[in-house]
Structure formats: C-alpha cells, structure tokens
Amino acid sequence: MRAVKLRKQDLPAFLKCVQSFGELWGPVREKDRQVLKKTDDVNQIDLTTIRTSLPFKKLLFPPRFSMFHFSGNKYTTSLEHLPNRIIFGLHPCDIHALLIMDDFFTRSFDDPYYTERRKKTAIIGFSCIPDEKCFCHATKTDTVEEGFDLFLTDLDDFFLIWVGSSLGDDMTRECPKIIDEGILPEDLKKYVEWRKYRNSQFKMDIDLTSMPEIFDLSYDSVIWEEEGEKCLSCGACTIVCPTCPCYHVYDKIEMGKIEGERMRQWDSCLFKEYSMVAEGHNFRESRAERLKLRFTHKLQAFVGEYGKPACVGCGRCIETCPVDIDIATIVRRLRGEEVKV
Amino acid sequence: MTGLTALKNAYLPESMRLIRRYPLIEGVHFFQVRAVDMTRALSLDYLPGQFMMVSIPGIGEAPFSISSTPSRPGLLEFGIRRVGRVTNAIFQLKENQIIGVRGPYGNGFPVEKIKGNDLIIVMGGLGAIPLRSLLLYALDNRDQFGNIYLLHGAKTPSEMLFREEFLNFRYRDDLTCLLTVDQDDTGKWPCYTGLVTRLFQQLTDIIPQKTYVAVCGPPVMYKFVVAELLKLNIPKHQILMTLERRMKCGVGKCGHCIIGGYIYTCVDGPIFTYWDVIHMKGLI
Ligand SMILES: Cc1cc2nc3c(=O)[nH]c(=O)nc-3n(C[C@H](O)[C@H](O)[C@H](O)COP(=O)(O)OP(=O)(O)OC[C@H]3O[C@@H](n4cnc5c(N)ncnc54)[C@H](O)[C@@H]3O)c2cc1C
Ligand code: SF4
Ligand code: SF4
Ligand code: FES
C-alpha cells in the first residue's frame, strides 16, 4: 500500500484541498458530544473524537428518507442528484462496520438507496487511542487494511497516510506541495512504537471466543428475563449502532391528494411493534425475547453467516443505554462472570 | 452482480391491472392481475410458494402468496383476506384499476427436488392459497411427478377456499383428492367430515423415502399434521411448511421477518423443511 506523510500543521490545508472531491463531513463538538457534521470550516473538526454520537450510517441510510414519490400509480425515484461526500475521521471500528454494511446491502438484492450513496462517498479514516468503552481488539476490528480511501495515523508531529484506493491516490496528488513522499526508517519505527502504545491502551477486556456455542446453550437462561426486566425498549442502542440496519416503511400522503412519498425510517428490533403481524399476534411479545434477538443476531447468527460478529466494539451502546444493558454486560453474564445487576 | 440487477430498483412497484376479482369465501377474495406491459406479463416467472408485495399508494404494502402457477404465464392470482389497512384498501379496488406489485420474492417450493417423487399436499384455512400454486403446477407437469394427494380441511363447506375447483378434482384419475369439513352446515357435503388429520387413514401404500409433503395452514394444524407424517415415517427434510412473519421489504434488508436471529423469512423462506423448523429456535 502506498504511504505518504503530512505535517500536522498542514492538515487544514489538506482537508480544504480535498474538498474539491465533495462535501466534507467530520466529527464536530457540539456542547458535550461529538457529532458527524457537514463542515466547511475545517478548523471545527475535533480530532480528539473517540466516537460520534451517531455513526456514519446516518449518511448512507439516513434516519428517514423518501424511497420514491407516488402520484396515483406513477412511481418516481430520484437517486441521480446525490452529492459527493467525504467522511473524515472514521476509526477502524467504524470502517469495519462500513464493510459489514457494504456486504449486507448488496447481498441477495442490491439496495440502490445504499449503494448509490455509497458510490459517492469517500472515506478518510483516522487513528485513535481507545478509551474505557472501546473493545475493538476483542472483536478484531482494531486495525484496517481496506474500506478506506485514505487512512491517517497521528504520529505526534506528522500524519502517516495510507492510500487505500485510486480515489485516495488522486486526493494526495491534488495537493502535492504539502504531501511528503519520503518515508524514512525512523518514521517506520515511530509507527511501530505507536502501534505498541495503542495496543497497551485497551482498558476493557471482554472475551468473545465460543460465543455461538454459548448462545446455543443459553437460550433458556434467566439472564434474558432479568435483563429484559430492566430494558425500557427505547431503541437507543440500535439507533447508535453502526451495524444495525433495520428499518420501517410507511407512506406519507399529502392531504386530499393521491400523491405522496414512500418513506423509510430507522426501526429497532427492541420496539414492541417490530414483530407484530396481522391481528396483533406478536412473535416476540416480551422484552426478554427481543433482547435475545438483538444479541443472538449480533454475536451468534451473524458469525454463522458472515464469519464475524456484527459488533465492531465501538462502545456506543455502552455509552448510550440508560440502564446499562450492552454487549459487554451481556457477554460477561453469559460467560458466568460476576456483573452487578 | 450483473448490470441488469444493478439497474433495477427492487423497491419500485410495477404497474399491474386488476383483471378480475370475486369472493372465494366470506372475507377472502380472489384477485387476478396482469402486468400492464404484456412482454413483462408473459415473461414474469416464479416458483410455487413465492410471494409478491402488493402496494397501495398512500396506505402501504403487504406480502401475499401467489396462488396461480408459473406453468400458466400471463396472469397472477392471489387470495386475500381482509384484516387491516392494506387489505381493506385492496378490497376497495375494482376491475381494470392499476395497482403496484413487486416481486416475486422468497425461496418457493423446491419443485426440482420434488419431481420424480410422490407429493402429498395438506392444506387448511388460508394455506390453500400458496398450495394451490404447487398443486396446479404439479398437475400441469403431471408426467414429472409420482402420485399426488390433496388433503384439504375447512371448518364448514362455506369456509373452504377454492371449494368448487377442488370438488371437481375428485373426478380426475391422476390425483387423490380428499376434502373434509369439521362440520357440514349445508347437509349436502359430498366428502368427508372430521379433522384433516383423519384423512391420513386414507393414505395407504406411502413410500416414505419417495414422498414429499407440503403443509400449510393455521399454526394449530402443523402440530397434528406433523405427528401423522412422522407416523408414516416421512423424512423430516421432506416435510415442507410455510411460515408467516411480519414483512416490510421482502428482500432481506428491513429485518422485520427475522427468526432466531439469523433467518430472514423473506429470503431464506417462507418455505422451510420440518428439519429446519426443529433446529431454529423461536420458529413456531
Ligand atoms: C409470505 C407471506 C405470505 C402471505 N400470503 C397471504 C395470502 O396469500 N393471503 C392473505 O390474505 N394474507 C397473506 N399474508 C398475510 C398478509 O400479508 C397480512 O394479512 C397483511 O400484511 C395485513 O396487512 P394489513 O395492512 O391489511 O393489516 P394491518 O393493518 O397491518 O393489521 C391487521 C391487524 O393486525 C393488527 N395490528 C397490526 N399492527 C398492529 C400494531 N402495531 N398494534 C396493534 N395491532 C396491530 C390490527 O389490529 C389489525 O387488526 C402473507 C404474509 C406473508 C408474510
Ligand atoms: S453493539 Fe454496541 S459496541 Fe457493538 S457495534 Fe453496536 S453500538 Fe458498537
Ligand atoms: S438502550 Fe438499553 S434500555 Fe434502550 S432498548 Fe437498548 S437495551 Fe433497552
Ligand atoms: S421482510 Fe424485510 S428483511 Fe424480510
């Protein structure tokens, strides 16, 4: 993989330069949280961000959008006018989530609402030092080899930039004056040391080995009832999760007209209505059943289907759940470890 | 991915014309539709057991099994029970109106595997709708199947779907047609009375290894029918059943139809073998 260098003070100039490829989106501080936002002023970007409150998925399958317009029985969709975008600042966990979503939305049927947006999106990844909620080393999503156009590693006075695609290559060539092609042996040494340091910074340890078997054997465990008792069915954990793609469909109609939009909106498997079928029969009536679905899907079922769990260890659900139900608590409890309930 | 699939937006309904509709039984109507584009109408291929999403602009979409057979191209047939918002709107439709339909979706019955074997079709209630497709398909390709048995149970004669069509099948000599009602409210019912499970007494000379069974009916029916089939030693992976889940997309994306955390009923189903069913938790 081609690698180049960028001096720290040149990052704003570089980001300005790549804006010729599309709208720039990046993590921006808003009060006490960091959000992924479109920004023209590159100085607003907050490089200390560990996790944006909502992940990149809000750009590739927005929380709510119109799939098509209908007028009587004429259906028209407009996927032609989507903007080109650059998402800056994705960490390795989010890039892994992006790869999972790329695979998911093209399996069996191609979802044009995702793929058309994805085609117009460039990814500039950015390195991170884990905080106490990160566990991407457990999910093996702590490093990336693909899924980005450029990836920047912060090595104190400069950034080491991995070039992951032809588009990324073009970006570096757009601003030749500030891009340094000469990687020196001491730069490499610095990088290796940085990797060592980062690896030593993981504070949370959860063990995901044998999860599929553990799920099989815990199907009737009391843990589901106990955690289900606490769950508020608020759906926050699924909304913030970068690998949760479920959605709901409804028609929005203009008053007095047979014209309107077929809308798609994020949904949550933890909402009660999720599995309700005709005549109010619900296949997953209890919160315990719904929680079990969420975690079985992420940690057991997905492994069988995709060879890896549908959790990238980003820690968003840990940060978000008001009653502390999250991947880490569930896994520890299933493994029989002490967790205060 | 081929260029063609990339071009087509799977979520956009196609325009179809409602050709004919009439009541089958109280609350369930028969709908015949045809793609407005005649080339499309004739080339639209599907498998028995697949379903389509029917769209009512402003109200929404719902999945319905195809009741016609792909061996008679051109027309698509549905049997629809009126239960809620979308189905109410479908019941407002008149002949010649244009509706939006997309599909076909789902795995369908494994007809290629069934060919060369005997086929027992066991239906109850709305289960007659998808199984009629399989039955007509097998009859249209009669030389490719062994013995064919139809077992159909309804509460009363007036509640039997496709009653006249199936009563006529009694006169065919290439099909064993066994129809039963729990209660004869007319006093003129010419066939059996009693539960559908009693019809199994009529099944002699079944060679289990050479027999496929397709079952579809209300949830309570499955348990009793499966017990009968196991008594006959039919292999579990040769017992086929259809499952219903809530569906929003039909293409494996929205997540609503998921079972046991990993089965997307709309793509991996709605047809499952009994073997699948006993290995999937939370299935029925
Ligand atoms: C693969 C498949 C094949 C099918 N094939 C057929 C077929 O061939 N024929 C057929 O008739 N049907 C078939 N169905 C079922 C059919 O899809 C449903 O009956 C249809 O979706 C109902 O839509 P609706 O909008 O009319 O009902 P809805 O308005 O969605 O609901 C109907 C009823 O459910 C209750 N309900 C729904 N949602 C809620 C909620 N959130 N809270 C409380 N109550 C609620 C309502 O009280 C109402 O009485 C099939 C389903 C599947 C999955
Ligand atoms: S389950 Fe939690 S930690 Fe895992 S990817 Fe989703 S939000 Fe992140
Ligand atoms: S965030 Fe917590 S309380 Fe809310 S639905 Fe998820 S698990 Fe339940
Ligand atoms: S109906 Fe949407 S995933 Fe099956």
XYZ file of C-alpha atoms and ligand atoms in Angstrom:
698
model
C 0.000 0.000 0.000
C 1.314 3.438 -0.859
C 2.024 5.627 2.155
C 2.816 9.338 2.357
C 3.333 11.911 5.100
C 1.608 15.135 6.030
C 2.885 17.639 8.549
C 0.457 18.323 11.386
C 0.061 22.000 10.659
C -0.860 21.180 7.053
C -3.983 19.145 7.887
C -6.395 22.095 7.470
C -4.838 22.910 4.114
C -5.073 19.286 3.075
C -8.745 18.996 4.046
C -9.522 22.205 2.197
C -7.755 20.823 -0.799
C -9.704 17.523 -0.843
C -12.990 19.436 -0.590
C -12.794 19.668 -4.364
C -13.900 15.985 -4.294
C -17.121 16.633 -2.393
C -18.798 17.863 0.786
C -16.608 17.366 3.812
C -18.179 15.659 6.839
C -16.312 15.174 10.061
C -16.609 14.990 13.844
C -17.521 18.354 15.346
C -18.012 19.139 19.030
C -21.491 20.255 19.983
C -21.893 21.009 23.686
C -20.944 17.784 25.450
C -20.933 15.438 22.492
C -19.289 14.975 19.133
C -21.434 14.700 16.053
C -20.705 13.820 12.470
C -21.444 17.047 10.623
C -21.001 18.692 7.283
C -18.415 21.363 7.757
C -16.940 23.993 5.504
C -14.669 25.296 8.207
C -12.056 22.560 8.619
C -10.934 24.056 11.926
C -14.183 22.903 13.510
C -13.158 19.281 13.164
C -12.412 17.758 16.542
C -9.518 15.340 16.231
C -9.922 14.108 19.799
C -13.243 12.440 18.979
C -13.453 8.793 20.008
C -16.990 8.107 18.817
C -19.533 10.386 17.182
C -22.953 10.065 18.823
C -24.437 8.714 15.593
C -22.201 6.742 13.273
C -21.657 7.171 9.507
C -24.791 5.142 8.777
C -26.837 8.321 9.033
C -25.245 9.423 5.753
C -25.521 6.124 3.867
C -29.017 5.220 5.010
C -30.434 8.336 6.610
C -32.744 8.069 9.657
C -35.676 8.962 7.434
C -35.865 9.474 3.702
C -38.213 9.123 0.750
C -37.689 5.988 -1.348
C -39.912 7.318 -4.086
C -42.665 9.716 -4.903
C -46.030 8.380 -6.000
C -48.745 10.141 -7.847
C -51.646 7.802 -8.393
C -49.849 4.755 -9.716
C -46.773 6.533 -11.078
C -43.686 5.918 -9.033
C -40.615 8.091 -9.430
C -37.375 7.854 -7.608
C -34.505 10.262 -7.809
C -31.150 8.818 -6.985
C -29.273 10.893 -9.547
C -28.747 14.035 -7.551
C -26.929 12.712 -4.534
C -23.925 14.803 -3.502
C -20.352 13.543 -3.478
C -19.178 13.293 0.106
C -16.019 12.761 2.057
C -16.380 11.359 5.538
C -13.338 12.274 7.561
C -12.398 10.743 10.882
C -13.747 7.201 10.818
C -11.821 4.988 13.194
C -11.028 1.333 12.379
C -14.168 0.024 14.171
C -16.434 2.208 12.058
C -14.610 1.242 8.877
C -15.225 -2.410 9.753
C -18.877 -1.583 10.311
C -18.914 0.097 6.916
C -17.530 -3.063 5.297
C -20.244 -5.108 7.015
C -22.923 -2.727 5.742
C -21.472 -2.787 2.201
C -21.784 -6.552 2.234
C -25.229 -6.592 3.833
C -26.834 -4.104 1.451
C -25.640 -5.914 -1.656
C -26.451 -9.468 -0.552
C -29.244 -11.269 -2.450
C -30.708 -7.948 -3.544
C -28.921 -4.742 -4.240
C -30.314 -1.841 -2.226
C -29.901 1.154 -4.550
C -30.591 3.708 -1.802
C -27.498 2.497 -0.004
C -25.259 1.636 -2.931
C -25.864 4.873 -4.834
C -24.940 6.917 -1.750
C -22.006 4.656 -1.028
C -20.592 5.047 -4.527
C -20.437 8.804 -3.962
C -18.815 8.603 -0.552
C -15.093 8.724 0.090
C -13.668 7.637 3.425
C -10.713 9.235 5.171
C -10.006 7.160 8.248
C -8.254 8.464 11.315
C -6.312 6.688 14.054
C -7.423 6.649 17.692
C -6.370 5.726 21.192
C -9.076 3.616 22.877
C -10.999 4.851 25.884
C -12.575 2.780 28.653
C -15.564 1.812 26.469
C -13.681 0.582 23.404
C -13.259 -3.151 22.859
C -12.421 -3.424 19.158
C -9.422 -5.608 19.972
C -11.908 -8.223 21.232
C -13.968 -8.019 18.053
C -10.769 -7.978 15.975
C -11.721 -4.695 14.352
C -8.909 -2.603 15.790
C -6.954 -2.335 12.555
C -7.977 -1.930 8.918
C -6.495 -2.996 5.626
C -9.390 -1.989 3.410
C -12.575 0.051 3.389
C -10.954 3.482 3.208
C -9.626 5.784 0.529
C -7.093 7.333 2.870
C -6.193 6.486 6.441
C -4.303 8.906 8.676
C -2.275 7.793 11.663
C -1.402 10.510 14.137
C 2.321 10.273 14.920
C 2.714 13.438 17.022
C 4.293 15.894 14.609
C 3.039 14.336 11.391
C 0.392 12.021 9.957
C 1.284 8.837 8.196
C -1.257 8.416 5.389
C -2.123 5.019 3.925
C -3.541 5.281 0.428
C -6.278 2.683 0.062
C -7.828 3.405 -3.309
C -7.380 5.084 -6.623
C -9.564 7.957 -5.450
C -7.390 8.297 -2.358
C -4.372 8.387 -4.597
C -5.923 11.230 -6.601
C -6.586 13.117 -3.381
C -2.942 13.034 -2.347
C -1.905 14.192 -5.793
C -4.330 17.115 -5.625
C -2.079 18.897 -3.141
C 1.467 17.833 -3.994
C 3.100 20.722 -2.141
C 2.153 19.526 1.322
C 2.294 15.774 0.699
C 5.637 14.263 1.541
C 6.509 11.064 -0.328
C 9.654 10.288 1.609
C 9.017 7.789 4.403
C 12.196 7.432 6.458
C 13.273 4.439 8.560
C 12.693 6.475 11.732
C 9.110 7.180 10.603
C 8.510 3.477 10.350
C 10.000 2.983 13.803
C 7.727 5.657 15.157
C 4.726 3.932 13.618
C 5.632 0.571 15.144
C 6.066 2.169 18.548
C 2.781 3.957 18.216
C 1.054 0.651 17.442
C 2.587 -0.885 20.536
C 1.450 2.020 22.660
C -2.080 1.900 21.270
C -2.352 -1.834 21.897
C -1.415 -1.240 25.514
C -4.196 1.288 25.981
C -7.235 -1.014 25.868
C -8.966 -0.863 29.211
C -11.932 -3.097 28.657
C -11.464 -6.768 28.213
C -14.254 -8.969 27.008
C -13.854 -12.472 25.741
C -15.824 -13.274 22.591
C -14.464 -16.733 21.926
C -17.050 -19.515 21.514
C -19.922 -17.032 21.550
C -22.064 -19.021 19.067
C -21.924 -22.115 21.277
C -22.538 -20.095 24.426
C -25.651 -18.614 22.840
C -26.890 -22.040 21.841
C -26.553 -23.248 25.410
C -28.026 -20.103 26.970
C -31.249 -19.973 25.003
C -33.368 -20.563 28.097
C -31.111 -18.718 30.523
C -32.710 -16.486 33.199
C -30.333 -13.742 32.084
C -32.715 -12.781 29.285
C -35.630 -12.378 31.684
C -33.545 -10.394 34.146
C -32.063 -8.048 31.545
C -35.459 -7.836 29.836
C -36.961 -6.596 33.110
C -34.575 -3.634 33.011
C -34.821 -2.795 29.300
C -37.006 0.236 28.519
C -37.481 -0.705 24.838
C -36.239 2.759 23.980
C -34.268 1.517 20.969
C -31.350 3.860 21.637
C -28.816 1.018 21.440
C -29.888 0.098 17.916
C -30.049 3.697 16.746
C -26.439 4.405 17.701
C -25.091 1.055 16.496
C -23.141 1.281 13.230
C -24.143 -2.264 12.217
C -27.884 -2.032 12.897
C -29.634 -1.583 9.530
C -33.295 -2.398 10.306
C -35.951 -0.066 9.032
C -39.651 0.565 8.846
C -41.651 1.675 5.799
C -44.656 3.985 5.690
C -46.471 6.173 3.215
C -46.674 9.912 3.695
C -49.574 11.392 1.823
C -50.417 14.992 1.130
C -53.821 15.909 2.491
C -56.588 15.500 -0.054
C -54.249 14.205 -2.768
C -53.272 10.807 -4.087
C -49.722 11.986 -4.092
C -47.037 11.348 -1.575
C -43.835 9.641 -0.596
C -42.967 6.125 0.473
C -40.737 6.746 3.447
C -38.107 4.614 5.068
C -37.239 5.160 8.708
C -34.849 3.515 11.153
C -36.544 0.915 13.273
C -35.473 -1.090 16.278
C -35.901 -4.782 16.996
C -36.436 -3.711 20.595
C -39.650 -1.861 19.820
C -42.721 -3.854 20.682
C -44.395 -3.425 17.271
C -41.393 -4.812 15.431
C -42.590 -8.412 15.055
C -46.299 -7.833 15.256
C -48.252 -9.496 12.457
C -51.876 -9.353 11.393
C -54.450 -9.389 14.159
C -51.967 -8.195 16.717
C -50.179 -11.534 17.108
C -46.645 -10.814 18.227
C -43.845 -13.301 17.733
C -41.700 -11.515 20.280
C -44.071 -10.190 22.891
C -41.633 -9.882 25.791
C -38.672 -7.557 26.120
C -36.579 -10.584 27.060
C -37.352 -12.197 23.684
C -36.470 -9.018 21.840
C -33.203 -8.507 23.694
C -32.304 -12.100 22.955
C -32.957 -11.480 19.267
C -30.665 -8.470 19.201
C -27.747 -10.178 20.858
C -28.186 -13.541 19.145
C -28.232 -11.770 15.828
C -25.090 -9.796 16.549
C -22.935 -12.359 18.282
C -24.140 -15.744 17.080
C -26.193 -15.632 13.906
C -24.030 -13.131 12.097
C -20.928 -15.183 12.791
C -22.507 -18.162 11.041
C -23.483 -16.052 8.040
C -20.564 -13.634 7.639
C -17.803 -15.343 9.617
C -17.566 -12.478 12.140
C -19.815 -10.857 14.736
C -21.994 -7.865 13.844
C -20.382 -5.871 16.604
C -17.256 -3.837 15.988
C -16.613 -2.864 19.594
C -17.237 0.853 19.115
C -18.733 1.215 22.601
C -21.680 3.360 21.517
C -24.288 1.101 23.113
C -22.297 1.127 26.349
C -22.290 4.900 26.310
C -25.973 5.139 25.422
C -28.104 2.565 27.237
C -29.793 4.262 30.191
C -29.925 1.018 32.192
C -26.506 -0.431 31.325
C -27.554 -3.298 29.114
C -24.908 -3.623 26.438
C -22.776 -6.104 24.622
C -20.185 -6.149 27.394
C -22.652 -6.822 30.241
C -24.491 -9.489 28.281
C -21.343 -11.295 27.212
C -19.924 -11.267 30.732
C -23.142 -12.545 32.219
C -23.458 -15.297 29.626
C -19.926 -16.370 30.432
C -20.889 -16.589 34.071
C -18.722 -13.682 35.211
C -19.786 -11.509 38.139
C -21.587 -8.388 36.961
C -23.546 -6.193 39.299
C -27.179 -6.297 38.184
C -23.700 -8.503 -9.683
C -24.920 -8.192 -13.237
C -25.547 -4.858 -14.867
C -29.215 -5.638 -15.133
C -29.897 -6.172 -11.449
C -27.936 -3.038 -10.670
C -30.204 -1.030 -12.939
C -33.445 -2.269 -11.485
C -34.641 -0.716 -8.253
C -36.172 -3.682 -6.415
C -38.311 -1.396 -4.268
C -40.300 0.180 -7.094
C -43.664 -1.489 -7.712
C -44.591 -2.459 -11.257
C -47.936 -1.434 -12.689
C -50.416 -4.274 -12.971
C -54.035 -4.261 -13.981
C -56.694 -5.902 -11.857
C -58.390 -8.212 -14.344
C -60.925 -9.954 -12.219
C -61.987 -10.315 -8.614
C -64.659 -12.243 -6.817
C -65.282 -13.615 -3.327
C -63.921 -17.065 -2.543
C -65.442 -17.277 0.906
C -66.674 -14.692 3.409
C -63.840 -12.168 3.869
C -61.439 -13.718 1.351
C -61.422 -12.548 -2.251
C -59.727 -13.834 -5.368
C -57.690 -11.273 -7.345
C -56.372 -11.835 -10.847
C -53.819 -9.295 -12.075
C -51.647 -8.866 -15.127
C -48.604 -6.682 -15.751
C -49.619 -3.720 -17.906
C -46.591 -4.395 -20.069
C -47.563 -7.547 -21.958
C -43.996 -8.716 -22.581
C -43.382 -8.479 -18.876
C -46.670 -10.230 -18.108
C -45.648 -13.220 -20.199
C -42.049 -13.376 -19.032
C -42.736 -12.971 -15.304
C -41.534 -16.273 -13.899
C -41.827 -17.533 -10.354
C -41.978 -20.666 -8.247
C -44.981 -22.044 -6.392
C -44.680 -20.796 -2.807
C -43.183 -17.416 -3.699
C -44.945 -14.198 -2.782
C -45.313 -10.651 -4.084
C -45.585 -7.297 -2.330
C -48.809 -5.514 -3.247
C -48.668 -1.766 -2.907
C -51.457 0.718 -2.314
C -50.087 4.254 -2.703
C -50.715 6.237 0.438
C -51.509 3.181 2.534
C -48.564 0.841 2.192
C -47.505 -2.614 1.111
C -48.173 -6.173 2.224
C -46.935 -9.622 1.169
C -49.285 -12.124 -0.486
C -48.599 -15.619 -1.732
C -49.031 -16.274 -5.415
C -51.875 -18.711 -5.900
C -51.538 -19.199 -9.649
C -48.995 -21.457 -11.302
C -45.985 -20.371 -13.374
C -46.950 -23.101 -15.831
C -49.745 -20.768 -16.988
C -47.933 -17.482 -17.621
C -49.621 -14.123 -18.065
C -51.906 -13.843 -15.079
C -51.031 -13.682 -11.404
C -53.634 -14.830 -8.905
C -53.959 -14.022 -5.220
C -56.381 -14.933 -2.461
C -56.575 -12.089 0.026
C -58.205 -11.962 3.427
C -59.383 -8.612 4.665
C -57.781 -7.897 8.039
C -56.418 -4.357 8.213
C -55.272 -1.215 6.490
C -53.679 -2.520 3.304
C -56.116 -5.364 2.798
C -59.074 -3.020 3.351
C -57.721 -0.796 0.606
C -57.193 -3.785 -1.687
C -60.830 -4.715 -1.136
C -61.840 -1.260 -2.427
C -60.233 -1.963 -5.808
C -62.354 -2.504 -8.883
C -61.631 -4.404 -12.061
C -59.378 -2.511 -14.524
C -57.755 -0.433 -11.820
C -53.972 -0.285 -11.851
C -52.108 -1.498 -8.797
C -48.435 -1.661 -7.843
C -46.869 -5.086 -7.359
C -43.247 -6.101 -6.871
C -41.590 -9.464 -6.629
C -41.579 -12.419 -6.806
C -39.778 -12.961 -3.522
C -38.910 -15.818 -1.221
C -37.433 -19.229 -1.892
C -40.567 -21.033 -3.120
C -41.097 -24.794 -3.056
C -38.117 -26.873 -4.181
C -40.031 -28.239 -7.189
C -36.937 -29.638 -8.852
C -36.281 -31.824 -5.814
C -39.912 -32.893 -5.545
C -40.044 -34.002 -9.182
C -39.863 -37.759 -9.571
C -41.365 -38.273 -6.108
C -44.865 -38.641 -4.714
C -46.382 -35.441 -3.378
C -48.858 -35.030 -0.520
C -50.355 -31.563 -0.186
C -52.028 -30.821 3.159
C -53.891 -27.542 3.426
C -56.120 -25.798 5.909
C -57.590 -22.298 6.003
C -55.572 -19.708 4.066
C -52.879 -22.338 3.461
C -54.847 -23.318 0.379
C -53.661 -20.118 -1.334
C -49.936 -20.915 -1.765
C -50.534 -24.663 -2.011
C -52.955 -24.245 -4.893
C -49.978 -22.942 -6.866
C -47.963 -26.069 -6.133
C -50.923 -28.348 -6.848
C -51.708 -26.760 -10.213
C -48.031 -26.752 -11.091
C -47.730 -30.484 -10.387
C -50.919 -31.241 -12.319
C -49.730 -29.149 -15.287
C -46.480 -31.106 -15.304
C -48.165 -34.359 -14.385
C -45.642 -36.684 -16.051
C -42.830 -35.347 -13.862
C -44.434 -36.311 -10.552
C -45.388 -39.621 -8.924
C -48.669 -39.984 -7.052
C -50.300 -36.737 -5.996
C -52.561 -36.452 -2.947
C -54.574 -33.418 -1.927
C -55.806 -33.228 1.677
C -57.827 -30.139 2.428
C -59.671 -29.310 5.639
C -62.056 -26.444 6.415
C -64.428 -25.718 9.279
C -67.543 -25.828 7.088
C -68.165 -26.184 3.339
C -68.846 -22.459 3.058
C -65.428 -21.745 4.552
C -63.484 -23.928 2.132
C -61.278 -21.927 -0.223
C -61.446 -22.967 -3.883
C -64.254 -25.368 -2.981
C -65.765 -25.775 -6.459
C -62.382 -26.088 -8.149
C -61.260 -28.774 -5.714
C -64.601 -30.628 -5.750
C -64.104 -31.053 -9.484
C -60.686 -32.571 -8.879
C -62.433 -35.586 -7.333
C -63.212 -36.760 -10.856
C -59.607 -36.768 -12.004
C -57.924 -40.150 -12.006
C -54.417 -38.741 -11.707
C -54.977 -37.219 -8.263
C -56.274 -38.491 -4.927
C -58.463 -35.629 -3.741
C -59.552 -35.843 -0.097
C -61.664 -32.955 1.192
C -63.048 -32.690 4.685
C -65.030 -30.266 6.828
C -65.285 -30.206 10.611
C -68.999 -29.601 10.389
C -71.405 -29.813 7.499
C -73.663 -26.782 7.836
C -75.358 -27.480 4.483
C -76.324 -31.115 4.934
C -75.205 -31.653 1.339
C -71.469 -32.008 1.712
C -70.367 -34.834 -0.571
C -66.984 -35.586 1.022
C -65.539 -36.342 4.441
C -66.392 -34.775 7.781
C -63.885 -34.572 10.617
C -60.452 -33.079 11.119
C -57.913 -33.068 8.317
C -55.741 -35.465 10.314
C -58.411 -38.173 9.899
C -57.777 -38.157 6.160
C -54.426 -39.768 6.791
C -56.236 -43.079 7.293
C -56.861 -42.976 3.557
C -53.175 -42.847 2.775
C -52.014 -46.380 2.228
C -49.016 -47.507 0.166
C -46.950 -44.451 1.003
C -43.258 -44.996 0.321
C -41.796 -42.524 2.839
C -38.356 -42.066 1.218
C -40.036 -41.250 -2.082
C -42.575 -38.807 -0.674
C -42.531 -35.046 -0.250
C -45.221 -33.351 1.812
C -46.199 -29.682 1.634
C -48.209 -28.434 4.614
C -49.734 -25.013 5.060
C -52.469 -23.953 7.408
C -53.203 -22.327 10.742
C -50.468 -22.839 13.397
C -52.540 -25.403 15.362
C -52.729 -27.622 12.292
C -48.971 -28.087 11.958
C -48.521 -29.941 15.205
C -51.156 -32.567 14.475
C -50.310 -32.985 10.818
C -46.608 -33.371 11.522
C -47.385 -36.057 14.109
C -49.286 -38.005 11.441
C -46.481 -37.597 8.939
C -43.886 -38.829 11.394
C -46.085 -41.881 11.998
C -45.844 -42.502 8.271
C -42.029 -42.216 8.578
C -41.749 -39.342 6.141
C -38.192 -37.955 6.457
C -38.183 -34.621 8.286
C -36.377 -32.821 5.491
C -39.080 -33.891 3.036
C -41.831 -32.192 5.021
C -42.198 -28.634 3.711
C -44.060 -25.892 5.509
C -44.574 -22.173 5.024
C -44.130 -19.639 7.792
C -45.524 -16.146 8.119
C -43.734 -13.225 9.636
C -44.193 -9.540 9.511
C -42.533 -8.204 6.343
C -41.714 -4.706 5.221
C -39.254 -5.135 2.375
C -39.307 -8.724 1.071
C -35.648 -8.503 0.091
C -33.746 -9.277 3.284
C -32.987 -5.741 4.425
C -35.574 -4.296 6.807
C -35.119 -7.029 9.432
C -38.766 -7.437 10.372
C -39.135 -11.055 9.296
C -36.026 -12.307 11.080
C -36.299 -15.553 13.039
C -33.924 -16.887 15.662
C -31.533 -14.055 14.936
C -30.408 -15.233 11.519
C -33.152 -16.480 9.239
C -34.667 -13.807 7.022
C -38.053 -15.396 6.302
C -38.467 -13.294 3.158
C -35.269 -14.543 1.524
C -34.449 -17.850 3.240
C -38.177 -18.732 3.454
C -41.139 -18.626 3.581
C -40.813 -22.356 2.799
C -38.865 -24.358 5.369
C -38.465 -28.071 5.957
C -39.579 -29.573 9.241
C -35.921 -30.351 9.846
C -35.117 -26.616 9.624
C -38.017 -25.847 11.915
C -36.893 -28.094 14.759
C -33.413 -26.609 14.554
C -34.448 -22.976 14.520
C -35.352 -21.550 17.852
C -38.419 -19.343 18.106
C -39.840 -20.575 14.823
C -43.378 -21.718 15.542
C -45.009 -14.649 2.967
C -46.391 -14.204 3.312
C -47.447 -14.613 2.513
C -48.753 -14.195 2.798
N -49.746 -14.595 1.987
C -51.000 -14.174 2.220
C -52.065 -14.549 1.347
O -51.867 -15.254 0.371
N -53.307 -14.083 1.625
C -53.554 -13.277 2.696
O -54.700 -12.879 2.891
N -52.576 -12.915 3.549
C -51.301 -13.331 3.332
N -50.299 -12.949 4.185
C -50.628 -12.089 5.333
C -50.771 -10.642 4.883
O -49.538 -10.166 4.455
C -51.280 -9.776 6.042
O -52.586 -10.141 6.339
C -51.244 -8.300 5.648
O -49.926 -7.829 5.738
C -52.119 -7.479 6.552
O -51.929 -6.117 6.186
P -52.952 -5.016 6.597
O -52.306 -3.712 6.353
O -54.251 -5.234 5.909
O -53.167 -5.259 8.123
P -52.672 -4.339 9.311
O -53.475 -3.078 9.273
O -51.198 -4.203 9.269
O -53.025 -5.185 10.568
C -54.042 -6.133 10.631
C -54.426 -6.406 12.019
O -53.293 -6.550 12.853
C -53.380 -5.705 13.960
N -52.138 -4.941 14.098
C -51.192 -4.743 13.162
N -50.218 -4.000 13.604
C -50.526 -3.689 14.868
C -49.904 -2.898 15.882
N -48.747 -2.292 15.664
N -50.514 -2.807 17.082
C -51.673 -3.423 17.315
N -52.312 -4.166 16.395
C -51.751 -4.291 15.193
C -54.516 -4.771 13.748
O -55.296 -4.753 14.915
C -55.283 -5.349 12.613
O -56.461 -5.980 13.044
C -48.994 -13.366 3.921
C -47.947 -12.961 4.729
C -46.644 -13.371 4.443
C -45.520 -12.935 5.302
S -23.282 -3.492 19.537
Fe -22.563 -1.685 20.669
S -20.317 -1.823 20.649
Fe -21.081 -3.275 19.111
S -21.021 -2.123 17.185
Fe -23.095 -1.861 18.032
S -23.007 0.019 19.269
Fe -20.870 -0.596 18.854
S -30.673 1.249 25.024
Fe -30.877 -0.167 26.787
S -32.951 0.263 27.585
Fe -32.886 1.149 25.494
S -33.673 -0.536 24.174
Fe -31.411 -0.732 24.210
S -31.038 -2.219 25.871
Fe -33.156 -1.491 26.169
S -39.203 -8.524 5.030
Fe -37.584 -7.107 5.263
S -35.962 -8.442 5.872
Fe -37.543 -9.830 5.406
